[in-house]
Tab-separated table of N, CA and C in Angstrom:
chain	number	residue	atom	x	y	z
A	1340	UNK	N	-12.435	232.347	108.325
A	1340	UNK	CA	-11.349	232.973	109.049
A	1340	UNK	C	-11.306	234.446	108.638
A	1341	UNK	N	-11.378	235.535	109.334
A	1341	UNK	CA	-11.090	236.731	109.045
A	1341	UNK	C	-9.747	237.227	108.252
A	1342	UNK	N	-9.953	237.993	108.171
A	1342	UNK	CA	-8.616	238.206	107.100
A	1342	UNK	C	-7.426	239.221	108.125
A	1343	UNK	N	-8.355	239.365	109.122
A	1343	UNK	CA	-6.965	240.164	110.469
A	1343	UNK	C	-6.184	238.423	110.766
A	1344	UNK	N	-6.973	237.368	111.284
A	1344	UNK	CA	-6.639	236.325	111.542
A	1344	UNK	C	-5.784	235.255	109.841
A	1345	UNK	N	-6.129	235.820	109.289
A	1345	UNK	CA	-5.389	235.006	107.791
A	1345	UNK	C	-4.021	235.683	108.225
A	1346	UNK	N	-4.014	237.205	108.164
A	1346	UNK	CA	-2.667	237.927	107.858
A	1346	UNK	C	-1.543	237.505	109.182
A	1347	UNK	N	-2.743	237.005	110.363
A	1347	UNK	CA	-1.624	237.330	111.211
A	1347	UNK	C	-0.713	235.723	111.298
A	1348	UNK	N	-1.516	234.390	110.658
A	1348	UNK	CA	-0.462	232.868	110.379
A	1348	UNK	C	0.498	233.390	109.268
A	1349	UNK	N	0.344	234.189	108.776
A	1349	UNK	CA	1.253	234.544	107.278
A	1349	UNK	C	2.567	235.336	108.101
A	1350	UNK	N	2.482	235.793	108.852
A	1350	UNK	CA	3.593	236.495	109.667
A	1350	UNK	C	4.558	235.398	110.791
A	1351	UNK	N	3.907	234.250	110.584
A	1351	UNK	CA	4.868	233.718	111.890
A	1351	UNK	C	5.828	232.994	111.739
A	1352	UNK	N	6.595	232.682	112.488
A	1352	UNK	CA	7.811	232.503	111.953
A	1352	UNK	C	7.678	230.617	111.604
A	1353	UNK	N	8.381	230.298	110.419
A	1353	UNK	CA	8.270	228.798	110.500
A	1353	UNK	C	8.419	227.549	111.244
A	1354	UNK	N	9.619	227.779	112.417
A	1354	UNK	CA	8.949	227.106	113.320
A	1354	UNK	C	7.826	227.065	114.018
A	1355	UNK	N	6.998	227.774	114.304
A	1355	UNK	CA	6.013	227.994	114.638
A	1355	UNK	C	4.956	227.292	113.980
A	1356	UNK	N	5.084	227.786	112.666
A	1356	UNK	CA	3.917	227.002	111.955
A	1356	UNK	C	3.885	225.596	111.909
A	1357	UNK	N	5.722	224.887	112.137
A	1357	UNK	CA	6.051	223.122	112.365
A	1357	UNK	C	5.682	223.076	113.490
A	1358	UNK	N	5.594	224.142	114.491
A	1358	UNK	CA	4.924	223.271	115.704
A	1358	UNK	C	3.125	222.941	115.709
A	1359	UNK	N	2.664	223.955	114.768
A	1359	UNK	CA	1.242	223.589	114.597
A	1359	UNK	C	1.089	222.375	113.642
A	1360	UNK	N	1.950	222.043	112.896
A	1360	UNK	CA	2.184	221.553	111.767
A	1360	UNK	C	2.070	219.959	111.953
A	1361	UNK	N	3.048	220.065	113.554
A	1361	UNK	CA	3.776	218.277	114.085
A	1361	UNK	C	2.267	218.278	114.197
A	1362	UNK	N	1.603	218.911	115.217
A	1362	UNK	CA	0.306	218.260	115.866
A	1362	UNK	C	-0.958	217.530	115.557
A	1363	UNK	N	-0.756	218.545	114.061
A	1363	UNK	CA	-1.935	218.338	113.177
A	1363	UNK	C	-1.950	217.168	112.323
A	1364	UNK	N	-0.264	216.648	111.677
A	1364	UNK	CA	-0.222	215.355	111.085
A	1364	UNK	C	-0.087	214.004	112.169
A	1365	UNK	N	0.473	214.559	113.379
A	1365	UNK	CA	0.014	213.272	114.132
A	1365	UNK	C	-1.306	212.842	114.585
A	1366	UNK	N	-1.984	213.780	114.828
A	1366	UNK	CA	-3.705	213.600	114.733
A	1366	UNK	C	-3.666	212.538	113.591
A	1367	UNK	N	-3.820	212.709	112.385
A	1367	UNK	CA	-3.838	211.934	110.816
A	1367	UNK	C	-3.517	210.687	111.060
A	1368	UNK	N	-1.938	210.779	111.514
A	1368	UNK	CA	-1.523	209.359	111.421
A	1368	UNK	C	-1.839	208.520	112.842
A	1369	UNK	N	-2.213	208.729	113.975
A	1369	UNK	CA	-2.487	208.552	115.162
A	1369	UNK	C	-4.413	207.397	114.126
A	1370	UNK	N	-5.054	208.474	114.101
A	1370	UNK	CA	-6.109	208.110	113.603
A	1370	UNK	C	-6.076	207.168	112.769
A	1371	UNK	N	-5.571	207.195	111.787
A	1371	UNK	CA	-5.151	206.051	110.377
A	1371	UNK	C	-4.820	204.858	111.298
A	1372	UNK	N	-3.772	204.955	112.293
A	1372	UNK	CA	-3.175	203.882	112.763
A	1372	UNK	C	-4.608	202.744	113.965
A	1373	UNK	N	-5.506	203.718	114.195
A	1373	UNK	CA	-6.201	203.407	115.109
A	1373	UNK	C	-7.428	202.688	113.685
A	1374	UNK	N	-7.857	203.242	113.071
A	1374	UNK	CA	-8.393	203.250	112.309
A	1374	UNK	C	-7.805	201.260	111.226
A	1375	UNK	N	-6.906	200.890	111.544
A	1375	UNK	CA	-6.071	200.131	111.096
A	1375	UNK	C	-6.593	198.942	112.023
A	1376	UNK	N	-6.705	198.974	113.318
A	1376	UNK	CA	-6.686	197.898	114.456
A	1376	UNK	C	-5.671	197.969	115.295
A	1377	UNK	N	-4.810	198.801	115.063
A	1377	UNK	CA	-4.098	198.962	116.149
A	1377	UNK	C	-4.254	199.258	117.460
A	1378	UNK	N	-4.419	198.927	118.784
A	1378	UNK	CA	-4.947	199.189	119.851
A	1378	UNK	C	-3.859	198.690	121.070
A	1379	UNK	N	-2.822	198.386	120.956
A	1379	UNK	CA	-1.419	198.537	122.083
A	1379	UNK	C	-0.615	199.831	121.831
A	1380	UNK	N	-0.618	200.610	122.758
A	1380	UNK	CA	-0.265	201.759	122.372
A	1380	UNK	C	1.985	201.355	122.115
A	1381	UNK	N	2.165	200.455	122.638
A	1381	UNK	CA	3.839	200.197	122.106
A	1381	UNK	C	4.061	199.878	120.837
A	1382	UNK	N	2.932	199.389	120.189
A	1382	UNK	CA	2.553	199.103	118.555
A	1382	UNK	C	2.228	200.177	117.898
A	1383	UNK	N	1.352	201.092	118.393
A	1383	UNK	CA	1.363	202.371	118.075
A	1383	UNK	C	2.271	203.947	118.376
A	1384	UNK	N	2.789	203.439	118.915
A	1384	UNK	CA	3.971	204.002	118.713
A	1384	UNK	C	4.855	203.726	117.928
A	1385	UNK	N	5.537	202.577	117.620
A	1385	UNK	CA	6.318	202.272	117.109
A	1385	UNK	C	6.100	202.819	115.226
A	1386	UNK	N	4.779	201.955	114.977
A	1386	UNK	CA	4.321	202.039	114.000
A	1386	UNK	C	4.478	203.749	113.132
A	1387	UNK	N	3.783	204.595	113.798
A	1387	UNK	CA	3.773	206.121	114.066
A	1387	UNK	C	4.942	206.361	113.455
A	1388	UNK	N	6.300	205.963	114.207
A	1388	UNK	CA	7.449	206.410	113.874
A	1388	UNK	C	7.327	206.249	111.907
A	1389	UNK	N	6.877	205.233	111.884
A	1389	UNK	CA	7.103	205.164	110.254
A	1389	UNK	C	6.657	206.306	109.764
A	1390	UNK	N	6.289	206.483	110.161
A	1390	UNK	CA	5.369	208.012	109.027
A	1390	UNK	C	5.513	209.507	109.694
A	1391	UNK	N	5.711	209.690	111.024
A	1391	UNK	CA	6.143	210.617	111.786
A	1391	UNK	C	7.535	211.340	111.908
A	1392	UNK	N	8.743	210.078	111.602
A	1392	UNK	CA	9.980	210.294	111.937
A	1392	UNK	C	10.726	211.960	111.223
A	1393	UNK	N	11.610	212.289	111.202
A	1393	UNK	CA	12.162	213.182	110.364
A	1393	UNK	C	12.712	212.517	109.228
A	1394	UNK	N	13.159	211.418	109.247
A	1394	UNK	CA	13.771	211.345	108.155
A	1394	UNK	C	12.862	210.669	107.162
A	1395	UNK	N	11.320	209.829	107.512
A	1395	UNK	CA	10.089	209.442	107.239
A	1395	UNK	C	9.626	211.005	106.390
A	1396	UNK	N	9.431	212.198	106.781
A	1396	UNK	CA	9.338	213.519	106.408
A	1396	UNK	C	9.877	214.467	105.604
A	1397	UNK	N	10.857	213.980	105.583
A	1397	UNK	CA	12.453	214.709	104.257
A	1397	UNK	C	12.255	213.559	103.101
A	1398	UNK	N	11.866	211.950	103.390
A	1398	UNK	CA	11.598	211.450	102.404
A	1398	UNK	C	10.467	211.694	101.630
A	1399	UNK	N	9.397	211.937	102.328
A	1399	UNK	CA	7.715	212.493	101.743
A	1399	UNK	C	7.925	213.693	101.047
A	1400	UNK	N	8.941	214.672	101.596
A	1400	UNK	CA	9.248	215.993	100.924
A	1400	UNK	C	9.686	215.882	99.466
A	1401	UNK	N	10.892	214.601	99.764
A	1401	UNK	CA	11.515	214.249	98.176
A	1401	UNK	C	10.494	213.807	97.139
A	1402	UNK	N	9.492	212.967	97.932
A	1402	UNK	CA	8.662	212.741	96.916
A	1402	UNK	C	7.434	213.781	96.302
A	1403	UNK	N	6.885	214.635	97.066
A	1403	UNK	CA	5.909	215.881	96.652
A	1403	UNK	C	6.915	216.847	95.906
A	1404	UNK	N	7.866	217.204	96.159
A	1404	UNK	CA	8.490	217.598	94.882
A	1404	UNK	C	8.659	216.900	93.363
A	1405	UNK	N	9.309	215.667	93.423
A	1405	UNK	CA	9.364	214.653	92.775
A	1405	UNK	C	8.603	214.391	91.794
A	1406	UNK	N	7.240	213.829	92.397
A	1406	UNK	CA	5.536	213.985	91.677
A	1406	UNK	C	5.026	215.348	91.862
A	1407	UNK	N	5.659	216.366	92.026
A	1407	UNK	CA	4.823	218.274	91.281
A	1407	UNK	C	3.349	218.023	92.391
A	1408	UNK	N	3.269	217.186	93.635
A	1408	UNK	CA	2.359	217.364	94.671
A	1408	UNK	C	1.745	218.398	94.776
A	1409	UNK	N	2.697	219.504	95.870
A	1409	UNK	CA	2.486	220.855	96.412
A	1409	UNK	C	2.171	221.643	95.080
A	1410	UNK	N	1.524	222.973	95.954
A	1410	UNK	CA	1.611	224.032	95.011
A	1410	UNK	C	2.511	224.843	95.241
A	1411	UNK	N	2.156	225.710	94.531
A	1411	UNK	CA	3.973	226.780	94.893
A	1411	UNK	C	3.418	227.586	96.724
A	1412	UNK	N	2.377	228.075	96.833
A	1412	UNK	CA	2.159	228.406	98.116
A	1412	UNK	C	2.607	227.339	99.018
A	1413	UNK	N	2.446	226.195	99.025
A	1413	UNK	CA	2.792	225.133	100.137
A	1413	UNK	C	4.531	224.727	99.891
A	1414	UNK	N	5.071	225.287	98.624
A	1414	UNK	CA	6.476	224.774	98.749
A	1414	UNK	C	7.004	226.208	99.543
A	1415	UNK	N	6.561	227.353	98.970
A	1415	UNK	CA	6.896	228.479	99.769
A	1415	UNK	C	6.892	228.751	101.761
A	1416	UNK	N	5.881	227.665	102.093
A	1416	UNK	CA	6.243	227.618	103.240
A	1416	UNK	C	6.530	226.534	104.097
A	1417	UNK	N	7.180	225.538	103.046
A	1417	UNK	CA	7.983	224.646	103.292
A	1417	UNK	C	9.465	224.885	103.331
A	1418	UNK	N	9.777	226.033	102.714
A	1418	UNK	CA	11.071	226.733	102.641
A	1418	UNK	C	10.795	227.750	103.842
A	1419	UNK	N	10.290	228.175	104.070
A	1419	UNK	CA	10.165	228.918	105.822
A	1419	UNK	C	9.907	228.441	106.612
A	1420	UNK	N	9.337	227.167	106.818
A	1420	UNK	CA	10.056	226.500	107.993
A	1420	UNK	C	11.510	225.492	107.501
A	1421	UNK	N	11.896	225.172	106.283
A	1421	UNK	CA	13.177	224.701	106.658
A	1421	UNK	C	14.422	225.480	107.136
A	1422	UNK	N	13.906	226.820	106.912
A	1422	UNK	CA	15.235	228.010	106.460
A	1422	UNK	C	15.274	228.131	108.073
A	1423	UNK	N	13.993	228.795	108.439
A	1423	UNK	CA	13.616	228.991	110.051
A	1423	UNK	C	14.978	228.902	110.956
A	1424	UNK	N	15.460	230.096	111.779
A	1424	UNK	CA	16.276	229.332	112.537
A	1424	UNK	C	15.381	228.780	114.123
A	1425	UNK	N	15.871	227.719	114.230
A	1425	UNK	CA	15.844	226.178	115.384
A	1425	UNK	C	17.015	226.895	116.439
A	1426	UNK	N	16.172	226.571	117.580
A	1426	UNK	CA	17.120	226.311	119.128
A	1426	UNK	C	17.436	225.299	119.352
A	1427	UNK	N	16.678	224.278	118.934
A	1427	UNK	CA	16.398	222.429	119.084
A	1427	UNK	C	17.651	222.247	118.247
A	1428	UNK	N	17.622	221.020	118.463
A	1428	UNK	CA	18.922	220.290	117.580
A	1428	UNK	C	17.869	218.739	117.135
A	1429	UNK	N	18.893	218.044	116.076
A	1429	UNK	CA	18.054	216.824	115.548
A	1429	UNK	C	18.828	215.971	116.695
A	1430	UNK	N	17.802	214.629	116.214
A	1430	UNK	CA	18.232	213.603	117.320
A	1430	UNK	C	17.915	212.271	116.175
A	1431	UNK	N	19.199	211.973	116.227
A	1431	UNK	CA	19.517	210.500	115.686
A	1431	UNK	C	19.024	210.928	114.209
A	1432	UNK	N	19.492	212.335	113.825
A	1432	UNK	CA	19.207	212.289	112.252
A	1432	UNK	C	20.354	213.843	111.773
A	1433	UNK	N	20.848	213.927	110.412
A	1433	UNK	CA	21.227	215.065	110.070
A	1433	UNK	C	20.700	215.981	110.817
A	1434	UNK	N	21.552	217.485	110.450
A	1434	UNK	CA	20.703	218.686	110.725
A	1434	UNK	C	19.805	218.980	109.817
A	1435	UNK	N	20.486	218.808	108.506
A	1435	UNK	CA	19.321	218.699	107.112
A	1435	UNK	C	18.480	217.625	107.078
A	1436	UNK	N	18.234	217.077	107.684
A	1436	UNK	CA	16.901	216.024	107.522
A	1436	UNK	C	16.077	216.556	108.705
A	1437	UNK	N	16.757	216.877	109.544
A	1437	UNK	CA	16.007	217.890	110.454
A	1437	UNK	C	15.499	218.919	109.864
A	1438	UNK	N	16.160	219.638	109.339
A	1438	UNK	CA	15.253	221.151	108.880
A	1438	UNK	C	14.359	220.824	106.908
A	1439	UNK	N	14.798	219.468	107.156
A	1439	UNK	CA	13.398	219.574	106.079
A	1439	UNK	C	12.410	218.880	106.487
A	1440	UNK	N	12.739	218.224	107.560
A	1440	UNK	CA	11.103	217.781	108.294
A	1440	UNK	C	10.256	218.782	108.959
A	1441	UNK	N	11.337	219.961	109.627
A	1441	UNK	CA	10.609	220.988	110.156
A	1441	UNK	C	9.606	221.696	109.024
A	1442	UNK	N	10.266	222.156	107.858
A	1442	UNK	CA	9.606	222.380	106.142
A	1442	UNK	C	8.217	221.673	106.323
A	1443	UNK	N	8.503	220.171	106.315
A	1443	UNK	CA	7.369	219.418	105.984
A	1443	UNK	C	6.618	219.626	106.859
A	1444	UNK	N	6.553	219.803	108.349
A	1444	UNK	CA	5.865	220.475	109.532
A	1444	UNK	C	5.253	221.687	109.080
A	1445	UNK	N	5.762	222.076	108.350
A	1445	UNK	CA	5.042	223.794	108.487
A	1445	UNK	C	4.219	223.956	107.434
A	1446	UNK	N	4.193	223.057	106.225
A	1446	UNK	CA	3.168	223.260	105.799
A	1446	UNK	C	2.132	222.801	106.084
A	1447	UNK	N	1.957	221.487	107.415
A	1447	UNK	CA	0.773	221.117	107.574
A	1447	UNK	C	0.130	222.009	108.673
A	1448	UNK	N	1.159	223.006	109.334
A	1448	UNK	CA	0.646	223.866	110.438
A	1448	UNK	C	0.136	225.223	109.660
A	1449	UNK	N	0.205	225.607	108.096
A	1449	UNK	CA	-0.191	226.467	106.932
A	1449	UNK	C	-1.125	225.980	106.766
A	1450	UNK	N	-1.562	224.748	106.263
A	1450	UNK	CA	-2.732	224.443	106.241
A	1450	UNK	C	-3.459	224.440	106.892
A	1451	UNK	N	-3.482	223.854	108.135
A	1451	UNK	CA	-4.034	224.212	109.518
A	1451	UNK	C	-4.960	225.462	109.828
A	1452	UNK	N	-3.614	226.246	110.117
A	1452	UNK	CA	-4.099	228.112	110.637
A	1452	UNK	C	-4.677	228.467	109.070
A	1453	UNK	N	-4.526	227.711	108.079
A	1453	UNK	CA	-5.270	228.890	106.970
A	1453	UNK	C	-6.898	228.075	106.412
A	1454	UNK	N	-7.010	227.023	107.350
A	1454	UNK	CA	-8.063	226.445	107.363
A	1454	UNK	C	-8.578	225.835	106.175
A	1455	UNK	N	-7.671	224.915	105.419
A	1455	UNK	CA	-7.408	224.096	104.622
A	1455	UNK	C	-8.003	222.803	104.470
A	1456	UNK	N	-8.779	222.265	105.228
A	1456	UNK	CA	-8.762	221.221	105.900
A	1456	UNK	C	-9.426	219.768	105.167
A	1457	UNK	N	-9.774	220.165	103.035
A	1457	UNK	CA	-9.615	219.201	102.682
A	1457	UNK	C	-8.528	218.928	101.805
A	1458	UNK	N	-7.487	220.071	101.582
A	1458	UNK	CA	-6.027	220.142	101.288
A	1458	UNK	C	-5.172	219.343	102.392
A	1459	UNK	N	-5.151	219.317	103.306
A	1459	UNK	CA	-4.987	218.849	104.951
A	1459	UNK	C	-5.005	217.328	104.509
A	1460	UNK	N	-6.159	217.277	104.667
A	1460	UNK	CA	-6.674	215.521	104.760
A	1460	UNK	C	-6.345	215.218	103.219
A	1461	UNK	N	-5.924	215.858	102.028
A	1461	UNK	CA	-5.746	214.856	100.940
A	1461	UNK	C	-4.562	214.802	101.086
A	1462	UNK	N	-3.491	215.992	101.834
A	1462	UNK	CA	-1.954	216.087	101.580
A	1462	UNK	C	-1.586	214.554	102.651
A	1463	UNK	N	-2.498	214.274	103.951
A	1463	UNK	CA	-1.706	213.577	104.892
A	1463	UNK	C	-2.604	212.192	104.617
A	1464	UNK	N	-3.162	212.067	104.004
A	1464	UNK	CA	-3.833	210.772	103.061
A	1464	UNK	C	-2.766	210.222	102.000
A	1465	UNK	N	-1.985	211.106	101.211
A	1465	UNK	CA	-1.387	210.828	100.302
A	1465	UNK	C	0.124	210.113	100.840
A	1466	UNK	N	0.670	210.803	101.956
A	1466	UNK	CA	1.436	210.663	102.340
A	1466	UNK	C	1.115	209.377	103.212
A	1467	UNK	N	0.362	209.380	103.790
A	1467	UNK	CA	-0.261	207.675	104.321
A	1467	UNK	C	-0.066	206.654	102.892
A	1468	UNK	N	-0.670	206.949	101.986
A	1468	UNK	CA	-0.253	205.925	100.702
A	1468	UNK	C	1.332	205.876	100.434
A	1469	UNK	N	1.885	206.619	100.140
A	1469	UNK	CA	3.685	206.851	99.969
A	1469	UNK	C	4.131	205.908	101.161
A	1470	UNK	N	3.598	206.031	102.335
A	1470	UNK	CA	5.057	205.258	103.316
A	1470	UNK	C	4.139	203.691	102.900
A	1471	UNK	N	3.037	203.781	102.909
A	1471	UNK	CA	2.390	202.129	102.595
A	1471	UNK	C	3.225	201.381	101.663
A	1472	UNK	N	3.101	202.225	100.562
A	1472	UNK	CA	3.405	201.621	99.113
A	1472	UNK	C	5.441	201.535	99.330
A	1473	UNK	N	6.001	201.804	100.365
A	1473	UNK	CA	7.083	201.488	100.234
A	1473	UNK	C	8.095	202.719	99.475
A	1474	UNK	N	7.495	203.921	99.079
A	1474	UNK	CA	8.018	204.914	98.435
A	1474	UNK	C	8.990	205.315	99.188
A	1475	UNK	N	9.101	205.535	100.518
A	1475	UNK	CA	10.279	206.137	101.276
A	1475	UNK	C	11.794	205.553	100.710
A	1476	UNK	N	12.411	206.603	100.626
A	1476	UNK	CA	14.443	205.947	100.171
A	1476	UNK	C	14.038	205.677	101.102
A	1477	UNK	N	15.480	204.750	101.127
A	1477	UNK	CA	16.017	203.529	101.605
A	1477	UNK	C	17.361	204.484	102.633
A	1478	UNK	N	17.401	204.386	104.091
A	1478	UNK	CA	17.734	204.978	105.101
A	1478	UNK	C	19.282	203.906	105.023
A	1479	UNK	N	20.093	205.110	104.427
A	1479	UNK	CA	21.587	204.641	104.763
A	1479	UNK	C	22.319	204.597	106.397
């Protein structure tokens, strides 16, 4: 990646980077799920939600803090997309579980544009183990 093209993902605003961010971990989990035997797409959907949801995402967040995961670059722009101001509103979740899933969005859309891509695949591997193993709190 050129370094005109490095400087110019470092400038954008954090939603932005959660919208590169959503695309790139549903690829992951889309794949994993296919990769699984899953092949009705109402099963795959559903399924998805486990690991896709926002509040599935604010829990993964609790835990990469939790276990010292991230590095400080990836918590740094996990805090620019949570801070980010949103036009969107959440649906069927807090506003804060909303804007820390957007967080968790943006660092996979950082990784992404900064061409990361076996940081990428170990961060959304790991997080495939966490919702397996049952790590997600428990949704009041």
């Amino acid at each position: 990646m050129s370094e005109q093209a490095q400087q110019d993902y470092r400038q954008l605003n954090g939603v932005v980077l959660a919208y590169m961010g959503d695309a790139a971990y549903e690829v992951f989990i889309r794949r994993h799920l296919i990769e699984q035997g899953l092949t009705r797409p109402n099963k795959l959907q559903h399924k998805a939600t486990m690991y896709v949801s926002a509040k599935a995402q604010a829990g993964l967040i609790a835990l990469m803090d939790a276990d010292g995961f991230w590095t400080e670059e990836e918590e740094y722009y996990f805090k620019r997309g949570r801070n980010a101001k949103s036009y969107t509103h959440a649906k069927n979740t807090s506003v804060m579980t909303y804007r820390i899933s957007t967080g968790f969005e943006a660092v996979f859309g950082y990784l992404t544009l900064s061409d990361q891509q076996d940081r990428l695949a170990e961060m959304a591997q790991w997080c495939i183990e966490q919702v397996e193993a049952g790590r997600l709190p428990n949704e009041k």
